[in-house]
PDB file of C-alpha atoms in Angstrom:
ATOM      1  CA  MET A 951       0.000   0.000   0.000  1.00  0.00           C
ATOM      2  CA  TRP A 952       2.772   2.430   0.945  1.00  0.00           C
ATOM      3  CA  ARG A 953       4.473   1.772  -2.395  1.00  0.00           C
ATOM      4  CA  PHE A 954       1.254   2.539  -4.288  1.00  0.00           C
ATOM      5  CA  ALA A 955       0.766   5.767  -2.312  1.00  0.00           C
ATOM      6  CA  LYS A 956       4.324   6.880  -3.017  1.00  0.00           C
ATOM      7  CA  ARG A 957       3.936   6.098  -6.723  1.00  0.00           C
ATOM      8  CA  LEU A 958       0.587   7.911  -6.865  1.00  0.00           C
ATOM      9  CA  LYS A 959       2.177  10.852  -5.106  1.00  0.00           C
ATOM     10  CA  ASN A 960       5.068  11.077  -7.596  1.00  0.00           C
ATOM     11  CA  ASP A 961       3.347   9.954 -10.794  1.00  0.00           C
ATOM     12  CA  GLY A 962       0.136  11.759  -9.889  1.00  0.00           C
ATOM     13  CA  ILE A 963       1.878  15.093  -9.471  1.00  0.00           C
ATOM     14  CA  GLU A 964       3.593  14.674 -12.838  1.00  0.00           C
ATOM     15  CA  PHE A 965       0.291  13.609 -14.437  1.00  0.00           C
ATOM     16  CA  LEU A 966      -1.574  16.488 -12.769  1.00  0.00           C
ATOM     17  CA  SER A 967       1.036  18.934 -13.993  1.00  0.00           C
ATOM     18  CA  ASN A 968       0.664  17.590 -17.533  1.00  0.00           C
ATOM     19  CA  GLN A 969      -3.151  17.637 -17.316  1.00  0.00           C
ATOM     20  CA  GLY A 970      -3.115  21.131 -15.846  1.00  0.00           C
ATOM     21  CA  MET A 971      -0.894  22.291 -18.677  1.00  0.00           C
ATOM     22  CA  ALA A 972      -3.259  20.723 -21.237  1.00  0.00           C
ATOM     23  CA  VAL A 973      -6.296  22.418 -19.667  1.00  0.00           C
ATOM     24  CA  VAL A 974      -4.553  25.788 -19.827  1.00  0.00           C
ATOM     25  CA  VAL A 975      -3.034  25.316 -23.291  1.00  0.00           C
ATOM     26  CA  ASP A 976      -6.382  24.164 -24.723  1.00  0.00           C
ATOM     27  CA  GLY A 977      -7.889  27.410 -23.440  1.00  0.00           C
ATOM     28  CA  PHE A 978     -10.307  25.804 -20.985  1.00  0.00           C
ATOM     29  CA  LEU A 979      -8.905  27.769 -18.040  1.00  0.00           C
ATOM     30  CA  ASP A 980      -7.128  31.068 -17.729  1.00  0.00           C
ATOM     31  CA  GLY A 981      -5.084  32.688 -14.952  1.00  0.00           C
ATOM     32  CA  GLN A 982      -8.150  33.243 -12.792  1.00  0.00           C
ATOM     33  CA  PHE A 983      -8.158  29.553 -11.856  1.00  0.00           C
ATOM     34  CA  SER A 984      -4.622  29.824 -10.511  1.00  0.00           C
ATOM     35  CA  GLN A 985      -5.745  32.856  -8.486  1.00  0.00           C
ATOM     36  CA  LEU A 986      -8.402  30.630  -6.889  1.00  0.00           C
ATOM     37  CA  GLN A 987      -5.728  28.073  -6.070  1.00  0.00           C
ATOM     38  CA  LEU A 988      -3.686  30.757  -4.324  1.00  0.00           C
ATOM     39  CA  LEU A 989      -6.640  31.535  -2.037  1.00  0.00           C
ATOM     40  CA  GLN A 990      -6.743  27.934  -0.822  1.00  0.00           C
ATOM     41  CA  ASP A 991      -4.721  27.227   2.302  1.00  0.00           C
ATOM     42  CA  GLU A 992      -4.634  25.025   5.401  1.00  0.00           C
ATOM     43  CA  SER A 993      -7.503  26.952   6.989  1.00  0.00           C
ATOM     44  CA  ASN A 994      -9.708  26.333   3.937  1.00  0.00           C
ATOM     45  CA  PRO A 995      -8.335  23.242   2.149  1.00  0.00           C
ATOM     46  CA  ASP A 996     -11.487  22.688   0.068  1.00  0.00           C
ATOM     47  CA  PHE A 997     -11.824  26.249  -1.188  1.00  0.00           C
ATOM     48  CA  VAL A 998     -11.286  25.472  -4.877  1.00  0.00           C
ATOM     49  CA  LEU A 999     -13.563  22.426  -4.727  1.00  0.00           C
ATOM     50  CA  GLU A1000     -16.319  24.499  -3.090  1.00  0.00           C
ATOM     51  CA  VAL A1001     -16.043  27.344  -5.611  1.00  0.00           C
ATOM     52  CA  VAL A1002     -15.996  24.951  -8.570  1.00  0.00           C
ATOM     53  CA  SER A1003     -18.969  23.024  -7.155  1.00  0.00           C
ATOM     54  CA  LEU A1004     -20.937  26.277  -6.874  1.00  0.00           C
ATOM     55  CA  PHE A1005     -19.974  27.085 -10.458  1.00  0.00           C
ATOM     56  CA  PHE A1006     -21.348  23.703 -11.570  1.00  0.00           C
ATOM     57  CA  GLU A1007     -24.620  24.219  -9.683  1.00  0.00           C
ATOM     58  CA  ASP A1008     -25.128  27.787 -10.927  1.00  0.00           C
ATOM     59  CA  SER A1009     -24.201  26.913 -14.504  1.00  0.00           C
ATOM     60  CA  GLU A1010     -26.594  23.993 -14.687  1.00  0.00           C
ATOM     61  CA  ARG A1011     -29.426  26.124 -13.292  1.00  0.00           C
ATOM     62  CA  LEU A1012     -28.660  28.951 -15.722  1.00  0.00           C
ATOM     63  CA  LEU A1013     -28.378  26.613 -18.714  1.00  0.00           C
ATOM     64  CA  ASN A1014     -31.734  25.105 -17.796  1.00  0.00           C
ATOM     65  CA  ASP A1015     -33.272  28.592 -17.445  1.00  0.00           C
ATOM     66  CA  LEU A1016     -31.834  29.578 -20.830  1.00  0.00           C
ATOM     67  CA  THR A1017     -33.219  26.447 -22.465  1.00  0.00           C
ATOM     68  CA  ILE A1018     -36.692  27.214 -21.116  1.00  0.00           C
ATOM     69  CA  ALA A1019     -36.496  30.909 -22.035  1.00  0.00           C
ATOM     70  CA  LEU A1020     -35.424  30.187 -25.606  1.00  0.00           C
ATOM     71  CA  ASP A1021     -38.199  27.618 -25.994  1.00  0.00           C
ATOM     72  CA  GLN A1022     -40.906  30.257 -25.484  1.00  0.00           C
ATOM     73  CA  GLN A1023     -43.108  31.552 -28.273  1.00  0.00           C
ATOM     74  CA  ASN A1024     -42.157  35.151 -27.452  1.00  0.00           C
ATOM     75  CA  VAL A1025     -38.464  35.208 -26.589  1.00  0.00           C
ATOM     76  CA  GLU A1026     -37.584  37.729 -23.876  1.00  0.00           C
ATOM     77  CA  PHE A1027     -34.084  38.754 -24.913  1.00  0.00           C
ATOM     78  CA  LYS A1028     -33.513  40.927 -21.823  1.00  0.00           C
ATOM     79  CA  LYS A1029     -34.218  37.927 -19.592  1.00  0.00           C
ATOM     80  CA  ILE A1030     -31.936  35.717 -21.685  1.00  0.00           C
ATOM     81  CA  ASP A1031     -29.229  38.367 -21.627  1.00  0.00           C
ATOM     82  CA  ALA A1032     -29.470  38.552 -17.820  1.00  0.00           C
ATOM     83  CA  HIS A1033     -28.989  34.770 -17.543  1.00  0.00           C
ATOM     84  CA  VAL A1034     -26.064  34.828 -19.983  1.00  0.00           C
ATOM     85  CA  HIS A1035     -24.539  37.753 -18.079  1.00  0.00           C
ATOM     86  CA  GLN A1036     -24.673  35.681 -14.852  1.00  0.00           C
ATOM     87  CA  LEU A1037     -23.124  32.674 -16.607  1.00  0.00           C
ATOM     88  CA  LYS A1038     -20.384  34.851 -18.055  1.00  0.00           C
ATOM     89  CA  GLY A1039     -19.614  36.255 -14.599  1.00  0.00           C
ATOM     90  CA  SER A1040     -19.425  32.895 -12.878  1.00  0.00           C
ATOM     91  CA  SER A1041     -17.343  31.477 -15.736  1.00  0.00           C
ATOM     92  CA  SER A1042     -14.942  34.392 -15.450  1.00  0.00           C
ATOM     93  CA  SER A1043     -14.671  33.969 -11.685  1.00  0.00           C
ATOM     94  CA  ILE A1044     -13.256  30.439 -11.982  1.00  0.00           C
ATOM     95  CA  GLY A1045     -11.323  31.058 -15.201  1.00  0.00           C
ATOM     96  CA  ALA A1046     -13.568  29.020 -17.556  1.00  0.00           C
ATOM     97  CA  GLN A1047     -12.298  31.004 -20.519  1.00  0.00           C
ATOM     98  CA  ARG A1048     -14.031  29.187 -23.373  1.00  0.00           C
ATOM     99  CA  VAL A1049     -17.435  29.314 -21.650  1.00  0.00           C
ATOM    100  CA  LYS A1050     -16.911  33.034 -20.999  1.00  0.00           C
ATOM    101  CA  ASN A1051     -16.003  33.669 -24.651  1.00  0.00           C
ATOM    102  CA  VAL A1052     -19.156  31.946 -25.925  1.00  0.00           C
ATOM    103  CA  CYS A1053     -21.188  34.011 -23.453  1.00  0.00           C
ATOM    104  CA  ILE A1054     -19.759  37.200 -24.959  1.00  0.00           C
ATOM    105  CA  ALA A1055     -20.947  36.139 -28.421  1.00  0.00           C
ATOM    106  CA  PHE A1056     -24.281  35.017 -26.926  1.00  0.00           C
ATOM    107  CA  ARG A1057     -24.869  38.454 -25.390  1.00  0.00           C
ATOM    108  CA  ASN A1058     -24.179  40.123 -28.737  1.00  0.00           C
ATOM    109  CA  LEU A1059     -26.860  37.931 -30.317  1.00  0.00           C
ATOM    110  CA  CYS A1060     -29.259  38.931 -27.528  1.00  0.00           C
ATOM    111  CA  ASP A1061     -28.579  42.584 -28.362  1.00  0.00           C
ATOM    112  CA  GLU A1062     -29.423  41.811 -31.995  1.00  0.00           C
ATOM    113  CA  GLN A1063     -32.521  39.843 -30.840  1.00  0.00           C
ATOM    114  CA  ASN A1064     -31.362  36.950 -32.998  1.00  0.00           C
ATOM    115  CA  ALA A1065     -33.309  33.949 -31.663  1.00  0.00           C
ATOM    116  CA  GLU A1066     -31.778  31.467 -34.091  1.00  0.00           C
ATOM    117  CA  GLY A1067     -28.272  32.631 -33.274  1.00  0.00           C
ATOM    118  CA  CYS A1068     -29.073  32.452 -29.544  1.00  0.00           C
ATOM    119  CA  LEU A1069     -30.194  28.833 -29.937  1.00  0.00           C
ATOM    120  CA  ARG A1070     -26.910  27.990 -31.674  1.00  0.00           C
ATOM    121  CA  CYS A1071     -24.956  29.774 -28.943  1.00  0.00           C
ATOM    122  CA  LEU A1072     -26.900  27.929 -26.269  1.00  0.00           C
ATOM    123  CA  GLN A1073     -25.808  24.615 -27.769  1.00  0.00           C
ATOM    124  CA  GLN A1074     -22.225  25.841 -28.000  1.00  0.00           C
ATOM    125  CA  VAL A1075     -22.147  27.123 -24.410  1.00  0.00           C
ATOM    126  CA  LYS A1076     -23.613  23.824 -23.179  1.00  0.00           C
ATOM    127  CA  GLN A1077     -20.876  21.959 -25.030  1.00  0.00           C
ATOM    128  CA  GLU A1078     -18.101  24.189 -23.654  1.00  0.00           C
ATOM    129  CA  TYR A1079     -19.543  23.898 -20.151  1.00  0.00           C
ATOM    130  CA  LEU A1080     -19.581  20.094 -20.330  1.00  0.00           C
ATOM    131  CA  LEU A1081     -15.995  20.053 -21.586  1.00  0.00           C
ATOM    132  CA  VAL A1082     -14.670  22.303 -18.825  1.00  0.00           C
ATOM    133  CA  LYS A1083     -16.738  20.433 -16.218  1.00  0.00           C
ATOM    134  CA  THR A1084     -15.207  17.129 -17.326  1.00  0.00           C
ATOM    135  CA  LYS A1085     -11.681  18.599 -17.204  1.00  0.00           C
ATOM    136  CA  LEU A1086     -12.200  20.209 -13.797  1.00  0.00           C
ATOM    137  CA  GLU A1087     -13.756  17.090 -12.276  1.00  0.00           C
ATOM    138  CA  ALA A1088     -10.788  15.011 -13.444  1.00  0.00           C
ATOM    139  CA  LEU A1089      -8.265  17.517 -12.067  1.00  0.00           C
ATOM    140  CA  LEU A1090     -10.043  17.807  -8.721  1.00  0.00           C
ATOM    141  CA  ARG A1091     -10.376  14.030  -8.390  1.00  0.00           C
ATOM    142  CA  LEU A1092      -6.674  13.565  -9.058  1.00  0.00           C
ATOM    143  CA  GLU A1093      -5.772  16.346  -6.623  1.00  0.00           C
ATOM    144  CA  GLN A1094      -7.758  14.590  -3.898  1.00  0.00           C
ATOM    145  CA  GLN A1095      -5.954  11.305  -4.600  1.00  0.00           C
ATOM    146  CA  ILE A1096      -2.551  12.978  -4.484  1.00  0.00           C
ATOM    147  CA  VAL A1097      -3.322  14.732  -1.190  1.00  0.00           C
ATOM    148  CA  ALA A1098      -4.640  11.463   0.272  1.00  0.00           C
ATOM    149  CA  ALA A1099      -1.324   9.840  -0.709  1.00  0.00           C
ATOM    150  CA  GLY A1100       0.611  12.590   1.085  1.00  0.00           C
ATOM    151  CA  GLY A1101       1.569  14.699  -1.918  1.00  0.00           C
ATOM    152  CA  ALA A1102       1.254  18.406  -2.591  1.00  0.00           C
ATOM    153  CA  ILE A1103      -0.666  19.929  -5.461  1.00  0.00           C
ATOM    154  CA  PRO A1104       1.288  21.879  -8.096  1.00  0.00           C
ATOM    155  CA  MET A1105      -0.235  25.261  -8.872  1.00  0.00           C
ATOM    156  CA  LEU A1106      -1.567  25.845 -12.362  1.00  0.00           C
ATOM    157  CA  ASN A1107      -0.123  29.363 -12.177  1.00  0.00           C
ATOM    158  CA  GLU A1108       3.116  27.757 -13.286  1.00  0.00           C
ATOM    159  CA  PHE A1109       1.368  27.348 -16.660  1.00  0.00           C
ATOM    160  CA  CYS A1110      -0.716  30.547 -16.829  1.00  0.00           C
TER     161      CYS A1110
END
């Protein structure tokens, strides 16, 4: 068991560093995520996990609200824009760069009152959200395993 833990600690940190680099290089996360990591310390060891979990909850609620709003006969673009604005803000706060970028385009389509374009953007933002969620869940799971094995987590700010 000790041997496995030591290997997980060493190999896991290298793997996490490589995965973290891939998440940053692929544009899923920006420097804001590393700022979140810097706020985590011994007094609040689950800070990043808690913030990311809130992001997941808020995003799923907002995406559901957007789906319902865009399915209406009379589309209320101001309401849709408000939901997209919230999603853009929460995406920015954790560094979900690609989600944020789609939200910017989405808001422009709201300004133009382009329902068809908004529907396309909704599908794109859902896809980007699922991608970043998958990446973040994998990183957080691996971080937990490394900490459980006695290792320390490398900061993604080394890559940002």
